[in-house]
Coordinates of N, CA and C in Angstrom, one line a residue:
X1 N 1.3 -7.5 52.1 CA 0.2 -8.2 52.7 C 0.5 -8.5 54.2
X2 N 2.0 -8.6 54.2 CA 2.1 -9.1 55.9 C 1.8 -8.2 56.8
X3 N 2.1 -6.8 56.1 CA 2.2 -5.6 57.3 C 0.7 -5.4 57.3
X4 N -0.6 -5.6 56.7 CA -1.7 -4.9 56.7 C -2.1 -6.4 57.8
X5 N -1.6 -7.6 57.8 CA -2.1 -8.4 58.4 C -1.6 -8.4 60.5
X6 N -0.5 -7.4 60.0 CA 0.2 -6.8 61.2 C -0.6 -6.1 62.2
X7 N -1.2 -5.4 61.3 CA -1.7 -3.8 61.6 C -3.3 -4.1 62.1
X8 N -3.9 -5.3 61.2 CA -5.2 -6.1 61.9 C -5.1 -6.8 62.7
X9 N -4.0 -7.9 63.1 CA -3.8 -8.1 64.6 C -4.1 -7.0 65.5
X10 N -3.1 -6.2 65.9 CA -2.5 -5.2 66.2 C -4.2 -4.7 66.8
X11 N -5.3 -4.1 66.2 CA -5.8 -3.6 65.9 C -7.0 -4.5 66.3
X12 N -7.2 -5.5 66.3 CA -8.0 -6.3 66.6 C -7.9 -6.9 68.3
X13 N -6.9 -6.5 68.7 CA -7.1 -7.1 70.2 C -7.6 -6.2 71.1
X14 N -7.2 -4.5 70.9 CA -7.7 -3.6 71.4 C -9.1 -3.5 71.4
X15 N -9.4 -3.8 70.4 CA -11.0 -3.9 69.9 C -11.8 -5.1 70.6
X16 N -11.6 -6.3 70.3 CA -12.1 -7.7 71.1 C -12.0 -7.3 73.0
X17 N -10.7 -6.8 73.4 CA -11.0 -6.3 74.3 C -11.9 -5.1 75.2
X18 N -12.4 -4.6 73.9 CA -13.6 -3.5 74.5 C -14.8 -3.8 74.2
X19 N -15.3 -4.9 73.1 CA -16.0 -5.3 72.8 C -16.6 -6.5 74.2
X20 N -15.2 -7.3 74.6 CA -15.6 -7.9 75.5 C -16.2 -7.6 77.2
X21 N -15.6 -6.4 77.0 CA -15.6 -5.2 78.2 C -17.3 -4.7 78.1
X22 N -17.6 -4.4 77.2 CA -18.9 -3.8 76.9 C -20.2 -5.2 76.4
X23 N -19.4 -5.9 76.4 CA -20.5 -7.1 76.7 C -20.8 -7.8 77.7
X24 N -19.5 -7.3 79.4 CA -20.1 -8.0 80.5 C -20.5 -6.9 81.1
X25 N -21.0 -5.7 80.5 CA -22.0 -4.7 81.6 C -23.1 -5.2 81.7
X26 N -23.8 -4.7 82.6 CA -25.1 -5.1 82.8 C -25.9 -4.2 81.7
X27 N -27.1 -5.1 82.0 CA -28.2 -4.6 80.7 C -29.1 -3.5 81.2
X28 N -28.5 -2.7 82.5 CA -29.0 -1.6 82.7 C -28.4 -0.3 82.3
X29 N -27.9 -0.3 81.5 CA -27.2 0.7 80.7 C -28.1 1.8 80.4
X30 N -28.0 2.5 80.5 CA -29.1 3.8 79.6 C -28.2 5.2 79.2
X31 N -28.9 5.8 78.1 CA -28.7 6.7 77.0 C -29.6 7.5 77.5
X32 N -29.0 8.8 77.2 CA -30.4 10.0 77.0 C -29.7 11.1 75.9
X33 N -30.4 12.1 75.4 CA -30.1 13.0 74.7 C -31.0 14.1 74.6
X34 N -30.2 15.0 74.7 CA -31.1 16.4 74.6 C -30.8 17.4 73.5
X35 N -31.5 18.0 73.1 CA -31.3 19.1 72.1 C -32.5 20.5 72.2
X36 N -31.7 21.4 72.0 CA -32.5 23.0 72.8 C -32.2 23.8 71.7
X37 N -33.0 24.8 71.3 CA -32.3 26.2 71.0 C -33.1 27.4 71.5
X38 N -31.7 28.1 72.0 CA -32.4 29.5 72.5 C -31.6 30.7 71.8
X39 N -32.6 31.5 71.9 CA -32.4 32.8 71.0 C -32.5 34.3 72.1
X40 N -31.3 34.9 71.9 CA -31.1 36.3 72.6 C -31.1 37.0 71.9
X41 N -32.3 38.5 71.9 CA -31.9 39.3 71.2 C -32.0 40.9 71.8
X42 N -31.5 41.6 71.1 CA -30.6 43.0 72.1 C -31.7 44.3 71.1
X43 N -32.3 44.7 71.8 CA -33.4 45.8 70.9 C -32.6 46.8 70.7
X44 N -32.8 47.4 69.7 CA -32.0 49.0 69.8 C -32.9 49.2 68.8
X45 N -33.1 51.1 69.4 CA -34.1 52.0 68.5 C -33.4 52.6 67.4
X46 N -31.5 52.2 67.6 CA -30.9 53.0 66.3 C -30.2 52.2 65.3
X47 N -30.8 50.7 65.1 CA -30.2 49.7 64.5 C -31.5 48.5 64.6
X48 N -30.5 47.5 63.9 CA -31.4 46.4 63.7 C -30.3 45.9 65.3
X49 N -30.0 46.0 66.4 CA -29.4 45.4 67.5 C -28.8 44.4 66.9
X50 N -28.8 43.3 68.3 CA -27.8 42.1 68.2 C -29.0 40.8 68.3
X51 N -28.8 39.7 67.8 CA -29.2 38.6 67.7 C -28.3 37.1 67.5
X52 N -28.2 36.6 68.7 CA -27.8 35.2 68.7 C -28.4 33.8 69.1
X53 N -28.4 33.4 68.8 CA -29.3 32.2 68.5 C -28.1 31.0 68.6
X54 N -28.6 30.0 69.2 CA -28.1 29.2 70.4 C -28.2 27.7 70.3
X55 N -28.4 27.1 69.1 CA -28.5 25.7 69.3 C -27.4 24.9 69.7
X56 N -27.9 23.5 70.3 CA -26.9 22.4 71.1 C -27.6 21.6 70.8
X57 N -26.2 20.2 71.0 CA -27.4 18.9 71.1 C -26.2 18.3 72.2
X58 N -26.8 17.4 72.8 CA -26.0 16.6 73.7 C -26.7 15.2 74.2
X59 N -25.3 14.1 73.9 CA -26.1 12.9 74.4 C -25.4 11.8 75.7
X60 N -25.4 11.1 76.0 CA -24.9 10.6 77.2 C -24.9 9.1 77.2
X61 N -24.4 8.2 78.2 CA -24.8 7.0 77.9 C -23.8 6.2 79.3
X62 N -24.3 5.5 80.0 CA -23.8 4.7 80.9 C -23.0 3.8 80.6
X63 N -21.7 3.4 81.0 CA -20.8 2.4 80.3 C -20.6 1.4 82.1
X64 N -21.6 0.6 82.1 CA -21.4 -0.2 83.3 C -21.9 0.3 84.4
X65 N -21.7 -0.6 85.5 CA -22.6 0.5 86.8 C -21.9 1.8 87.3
X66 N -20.6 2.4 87.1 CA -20.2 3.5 87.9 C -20.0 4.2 86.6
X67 N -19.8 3.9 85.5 CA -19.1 5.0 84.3 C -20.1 5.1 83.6
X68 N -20.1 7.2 83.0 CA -20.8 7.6 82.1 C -19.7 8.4 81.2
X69 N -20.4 8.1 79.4 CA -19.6 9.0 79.0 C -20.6 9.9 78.1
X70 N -20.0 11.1 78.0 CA -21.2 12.3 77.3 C -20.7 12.9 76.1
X71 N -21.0 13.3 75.4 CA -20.3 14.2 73.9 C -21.5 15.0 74.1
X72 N -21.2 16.9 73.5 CA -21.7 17.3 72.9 C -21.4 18.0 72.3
X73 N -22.2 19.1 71.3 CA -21.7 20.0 70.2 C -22.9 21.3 70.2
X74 N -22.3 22.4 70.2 CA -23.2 23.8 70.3 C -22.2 24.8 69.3
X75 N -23.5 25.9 69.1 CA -22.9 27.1 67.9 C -23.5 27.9 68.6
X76 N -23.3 29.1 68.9 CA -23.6 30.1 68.6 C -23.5 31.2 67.3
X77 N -24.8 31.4 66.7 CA -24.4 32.6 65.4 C -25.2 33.7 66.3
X78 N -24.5 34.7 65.7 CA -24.6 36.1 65.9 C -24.9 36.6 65.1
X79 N -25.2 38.0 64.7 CA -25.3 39.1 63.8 C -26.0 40.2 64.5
X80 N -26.0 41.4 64.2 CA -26.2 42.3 64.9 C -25.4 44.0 64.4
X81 N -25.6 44.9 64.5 CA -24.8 46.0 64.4 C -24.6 46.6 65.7
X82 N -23.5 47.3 65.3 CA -22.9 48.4 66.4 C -23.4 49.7 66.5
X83 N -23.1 50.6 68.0 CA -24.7 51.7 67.8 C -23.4 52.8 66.7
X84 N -24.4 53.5 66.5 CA -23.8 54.2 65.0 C -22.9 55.1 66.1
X85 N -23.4 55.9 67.5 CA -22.6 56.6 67.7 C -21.8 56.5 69.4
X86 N -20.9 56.6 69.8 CA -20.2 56.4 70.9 C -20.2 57.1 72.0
X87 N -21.3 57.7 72.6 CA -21.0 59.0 73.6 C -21.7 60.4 72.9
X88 N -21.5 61.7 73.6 CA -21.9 62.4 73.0 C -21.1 63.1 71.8
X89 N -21.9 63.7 70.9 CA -21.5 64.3 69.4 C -20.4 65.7 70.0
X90 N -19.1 65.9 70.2 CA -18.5 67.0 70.4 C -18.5 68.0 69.9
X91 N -18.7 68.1 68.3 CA -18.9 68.9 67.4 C -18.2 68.6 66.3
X92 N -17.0 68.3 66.8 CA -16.3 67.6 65.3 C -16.1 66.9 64.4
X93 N -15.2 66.4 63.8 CA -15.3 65.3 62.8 C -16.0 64.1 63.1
X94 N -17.3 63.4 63.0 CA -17.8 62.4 63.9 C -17.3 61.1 62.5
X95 N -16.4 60.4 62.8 CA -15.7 58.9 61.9 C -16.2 58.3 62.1
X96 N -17.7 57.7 63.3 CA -18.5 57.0 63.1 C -19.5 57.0 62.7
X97 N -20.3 57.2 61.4 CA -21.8 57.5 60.6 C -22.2 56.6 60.6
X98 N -22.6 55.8 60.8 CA -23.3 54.8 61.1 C -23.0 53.8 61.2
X99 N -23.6 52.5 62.0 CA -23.6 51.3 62.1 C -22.9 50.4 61.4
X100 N -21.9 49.5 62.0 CA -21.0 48.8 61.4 C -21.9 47.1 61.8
X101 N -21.9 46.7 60.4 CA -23.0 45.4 60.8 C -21.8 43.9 60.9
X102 N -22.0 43.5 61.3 CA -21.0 42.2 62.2 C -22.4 41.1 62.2
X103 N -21.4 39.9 61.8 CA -21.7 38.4 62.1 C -20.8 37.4 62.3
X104 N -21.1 36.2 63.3 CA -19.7 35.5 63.7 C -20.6 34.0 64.3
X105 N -19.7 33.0 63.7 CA -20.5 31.9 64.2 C -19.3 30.7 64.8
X106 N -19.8 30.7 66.7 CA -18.9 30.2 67.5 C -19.4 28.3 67.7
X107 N -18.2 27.8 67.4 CA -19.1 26.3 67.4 C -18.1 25.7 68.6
X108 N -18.7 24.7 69.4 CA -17.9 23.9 70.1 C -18.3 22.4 70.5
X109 N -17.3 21.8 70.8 CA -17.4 20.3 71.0 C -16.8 20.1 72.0
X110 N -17.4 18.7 73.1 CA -17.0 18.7 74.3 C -17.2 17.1 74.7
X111 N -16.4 16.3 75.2 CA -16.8 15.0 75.8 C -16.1 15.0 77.3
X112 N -17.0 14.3 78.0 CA -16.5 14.1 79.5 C -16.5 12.7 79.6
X113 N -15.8 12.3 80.9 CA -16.1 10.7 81.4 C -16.2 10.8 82.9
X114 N -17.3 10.4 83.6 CA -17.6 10.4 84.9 C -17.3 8.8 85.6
X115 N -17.0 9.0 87.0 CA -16.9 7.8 87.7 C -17.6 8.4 88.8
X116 N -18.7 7.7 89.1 CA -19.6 7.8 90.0 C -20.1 6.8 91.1
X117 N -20.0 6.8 92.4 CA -19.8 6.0 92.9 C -20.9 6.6 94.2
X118 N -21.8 5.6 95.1 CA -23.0 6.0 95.8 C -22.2 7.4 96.9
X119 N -21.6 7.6 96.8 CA -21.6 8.4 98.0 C -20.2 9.9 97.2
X120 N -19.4 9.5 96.2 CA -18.8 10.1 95.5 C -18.5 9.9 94.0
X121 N -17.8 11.1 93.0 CA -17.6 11.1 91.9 C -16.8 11.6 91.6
X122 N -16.1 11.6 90.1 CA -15.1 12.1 89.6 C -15.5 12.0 88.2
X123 N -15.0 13.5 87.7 CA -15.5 13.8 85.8 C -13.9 14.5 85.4
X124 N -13.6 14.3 84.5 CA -12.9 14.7 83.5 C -13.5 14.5 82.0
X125 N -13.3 16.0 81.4 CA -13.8 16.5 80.2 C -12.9 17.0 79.4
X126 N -12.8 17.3 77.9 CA -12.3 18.2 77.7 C -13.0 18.7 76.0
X127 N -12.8 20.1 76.0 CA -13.6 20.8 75.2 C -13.0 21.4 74.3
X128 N -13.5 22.0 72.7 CA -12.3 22.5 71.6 C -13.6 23.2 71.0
X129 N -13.4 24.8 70.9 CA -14.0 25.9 70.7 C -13.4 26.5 69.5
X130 N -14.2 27.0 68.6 CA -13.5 27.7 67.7 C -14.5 28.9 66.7
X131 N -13.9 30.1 66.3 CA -14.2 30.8 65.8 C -13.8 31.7 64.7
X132 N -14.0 32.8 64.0 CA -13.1 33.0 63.1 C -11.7 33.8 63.3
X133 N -11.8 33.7 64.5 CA -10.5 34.7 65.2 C -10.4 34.0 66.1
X134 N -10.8 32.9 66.7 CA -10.6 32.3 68.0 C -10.4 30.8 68.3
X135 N -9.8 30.0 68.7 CA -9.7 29.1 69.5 C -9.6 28.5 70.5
X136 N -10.1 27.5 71.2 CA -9.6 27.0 72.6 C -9.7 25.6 72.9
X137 N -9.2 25.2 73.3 CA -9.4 24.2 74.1 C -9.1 23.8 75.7
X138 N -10.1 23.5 76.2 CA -10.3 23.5 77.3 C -9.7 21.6 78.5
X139 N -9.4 21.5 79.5 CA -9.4 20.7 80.1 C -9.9 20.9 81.5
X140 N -11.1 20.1 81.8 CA -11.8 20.4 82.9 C -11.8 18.6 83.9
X141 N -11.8 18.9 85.6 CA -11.6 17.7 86.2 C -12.4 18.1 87.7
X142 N -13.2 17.1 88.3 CA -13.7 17.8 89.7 C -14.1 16.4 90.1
X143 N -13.9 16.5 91.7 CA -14.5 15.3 92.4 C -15.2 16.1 93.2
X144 N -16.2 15.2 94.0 CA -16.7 15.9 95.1 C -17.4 14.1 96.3
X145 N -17.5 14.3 97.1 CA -17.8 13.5 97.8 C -19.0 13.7 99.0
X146 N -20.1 13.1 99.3 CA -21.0 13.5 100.6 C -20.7 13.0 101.9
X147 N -20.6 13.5 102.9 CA -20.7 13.5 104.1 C -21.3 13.7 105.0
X148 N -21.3 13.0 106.3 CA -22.5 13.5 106.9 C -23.8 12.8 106.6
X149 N -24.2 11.4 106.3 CA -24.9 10.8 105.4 C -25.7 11.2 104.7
X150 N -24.9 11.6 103.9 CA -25.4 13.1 102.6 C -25.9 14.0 103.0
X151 N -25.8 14.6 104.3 CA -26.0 15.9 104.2 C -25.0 17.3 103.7
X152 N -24.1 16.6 103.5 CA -23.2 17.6 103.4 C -22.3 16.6 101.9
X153 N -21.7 18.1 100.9 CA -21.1 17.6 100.0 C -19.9 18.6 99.7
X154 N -19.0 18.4 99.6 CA -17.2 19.0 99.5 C -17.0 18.4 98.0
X155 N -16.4 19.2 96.9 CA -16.4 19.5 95.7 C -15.0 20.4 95.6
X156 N -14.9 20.0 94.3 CA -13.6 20.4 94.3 C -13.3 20.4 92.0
X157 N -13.0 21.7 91.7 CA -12.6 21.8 90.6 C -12.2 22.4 89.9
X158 N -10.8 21.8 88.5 CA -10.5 22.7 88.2 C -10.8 22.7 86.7
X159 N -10.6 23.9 85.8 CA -10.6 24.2 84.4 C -9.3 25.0 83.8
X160 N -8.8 24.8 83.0 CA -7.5 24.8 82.6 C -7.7 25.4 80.6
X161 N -7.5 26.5 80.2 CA -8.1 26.7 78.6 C -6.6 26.9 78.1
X162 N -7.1 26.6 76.9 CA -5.4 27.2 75.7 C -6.4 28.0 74.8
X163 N -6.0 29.3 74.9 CA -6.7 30.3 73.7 C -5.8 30.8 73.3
X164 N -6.5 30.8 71.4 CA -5.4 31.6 70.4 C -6.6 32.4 70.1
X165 N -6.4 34.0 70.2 CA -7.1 35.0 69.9 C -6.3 35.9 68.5
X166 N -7.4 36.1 67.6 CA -6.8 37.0 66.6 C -5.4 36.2 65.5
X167 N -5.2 35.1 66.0 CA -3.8 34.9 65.0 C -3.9 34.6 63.5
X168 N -5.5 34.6 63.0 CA -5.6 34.3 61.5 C -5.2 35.8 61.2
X169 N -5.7 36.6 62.1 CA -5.4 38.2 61.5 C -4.3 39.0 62.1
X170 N -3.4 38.6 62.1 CA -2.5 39.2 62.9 C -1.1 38.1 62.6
X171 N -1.0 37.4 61.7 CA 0.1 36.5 61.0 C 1.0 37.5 60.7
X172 N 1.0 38.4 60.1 CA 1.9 39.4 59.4 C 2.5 40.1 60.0
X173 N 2.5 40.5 61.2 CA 3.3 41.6 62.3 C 4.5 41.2 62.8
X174 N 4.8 39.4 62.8 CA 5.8 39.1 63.4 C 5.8 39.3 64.7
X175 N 7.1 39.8 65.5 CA 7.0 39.7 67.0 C 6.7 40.7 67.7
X176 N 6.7 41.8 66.7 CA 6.4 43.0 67.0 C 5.2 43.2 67.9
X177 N 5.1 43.9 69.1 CA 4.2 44.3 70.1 C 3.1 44.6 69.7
X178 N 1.6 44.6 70.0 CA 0.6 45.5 70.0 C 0.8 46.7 70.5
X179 N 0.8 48.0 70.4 CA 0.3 49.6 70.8 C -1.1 49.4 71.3
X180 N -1.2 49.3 72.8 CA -2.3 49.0 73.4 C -3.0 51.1 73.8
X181 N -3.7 51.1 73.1 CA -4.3 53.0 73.7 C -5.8 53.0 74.1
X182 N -6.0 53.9 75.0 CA -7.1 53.6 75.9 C -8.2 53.9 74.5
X183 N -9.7 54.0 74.6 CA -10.6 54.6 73.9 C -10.6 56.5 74.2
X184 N -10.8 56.9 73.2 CA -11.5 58.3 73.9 C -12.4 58.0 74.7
X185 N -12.9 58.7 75.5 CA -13.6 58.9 76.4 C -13.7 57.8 77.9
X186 N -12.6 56.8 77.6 CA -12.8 55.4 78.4 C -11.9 56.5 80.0
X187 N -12.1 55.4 81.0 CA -11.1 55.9 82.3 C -10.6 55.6 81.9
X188 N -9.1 56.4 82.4 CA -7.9 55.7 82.4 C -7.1 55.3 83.8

């Protein structure tokens, strides 16, 4: 009993303290949120092509007069086939007969916090992507400031990713290298 009464102390000051924080902003606070979807699709006369479709939603919300903080979340799904054939027919054994059909669905999530001030600003974000072969996570930061009485504005930013490509399918190889070989017919 004592330690769960520990642990709600503990737990409760942090809290009273943001609660108190967020009760002396002004009552001009405002929210917005948007939500889209767009759809790309890739015609081919030798297949059903490619199709991805593009929903997001994203919302935002002022925390006092200089701070905003935003979350959002987006997918891309795919599906589509590949063209049945690669280049021209040489005459021989052709290994590609037809169309190989593929689908993949990429989702991501993102939150920033801005400090915005009449004449400059500063955002840091950071983003976590994932797919069935893919991961990332992202860390993004930029200020920029006006000059010139706002004619002019200097900007500055960076983006920083961690990607794991392929390692659900590629666990078994150990340390052993990939054998990287060009395509037929690619330059080399």
């Amino acid at each position: 009993m004592r330690l769960q009464l520990a642990t709600a102390i503990r737990l409760a000051a942090p809290l009273s303290a943001l609660a108190a924080l967020l009760a002396t902003a002004p009552a001009r606070a405002t929210q917005d949120a948007e939500a889209r979807v767009t759809l790309f699709r890739e015609p081919s006369s030798q297949n059903e092509g490619i199709k991805v479709i593009h929903p997001q939603i994203s919302a935002g919300t002022t925390l006092g007069p200089d701070f905003r903080f935003g979350v959002g979340y987006e997918v891309d799904i795919v599906s589509g086939a590949t063209p049945a054939i690669f280049g021209p027919h040489t005459g021989g054994v052709d290994v590609i007969t037809s169309a190989t059909k593929f689908s993949d669905v990429r989702q991501q999530v993102q939150g920033a916090l801005s400090y915005q001030r009449p004449t400059a600003s500063w955002t840091f974000g950071y983003s976590y992507g994932w797919e069935s072969d893919y991961r990332s996570s992202a860390v993004t930061g930029s200020a920029s400031t006006d000059l010139l009485d706002h004619n002019f504005t200097v900007g500055l930013g960076y983006t920083h990713n961690w990607d794991q490509v392929c390692d659900a399918n590629n666990s078994n190889i150990g340390d052993q290298p990939l054998d990287l070989k060009p395509l037929t017919g690619s330059a080399e």
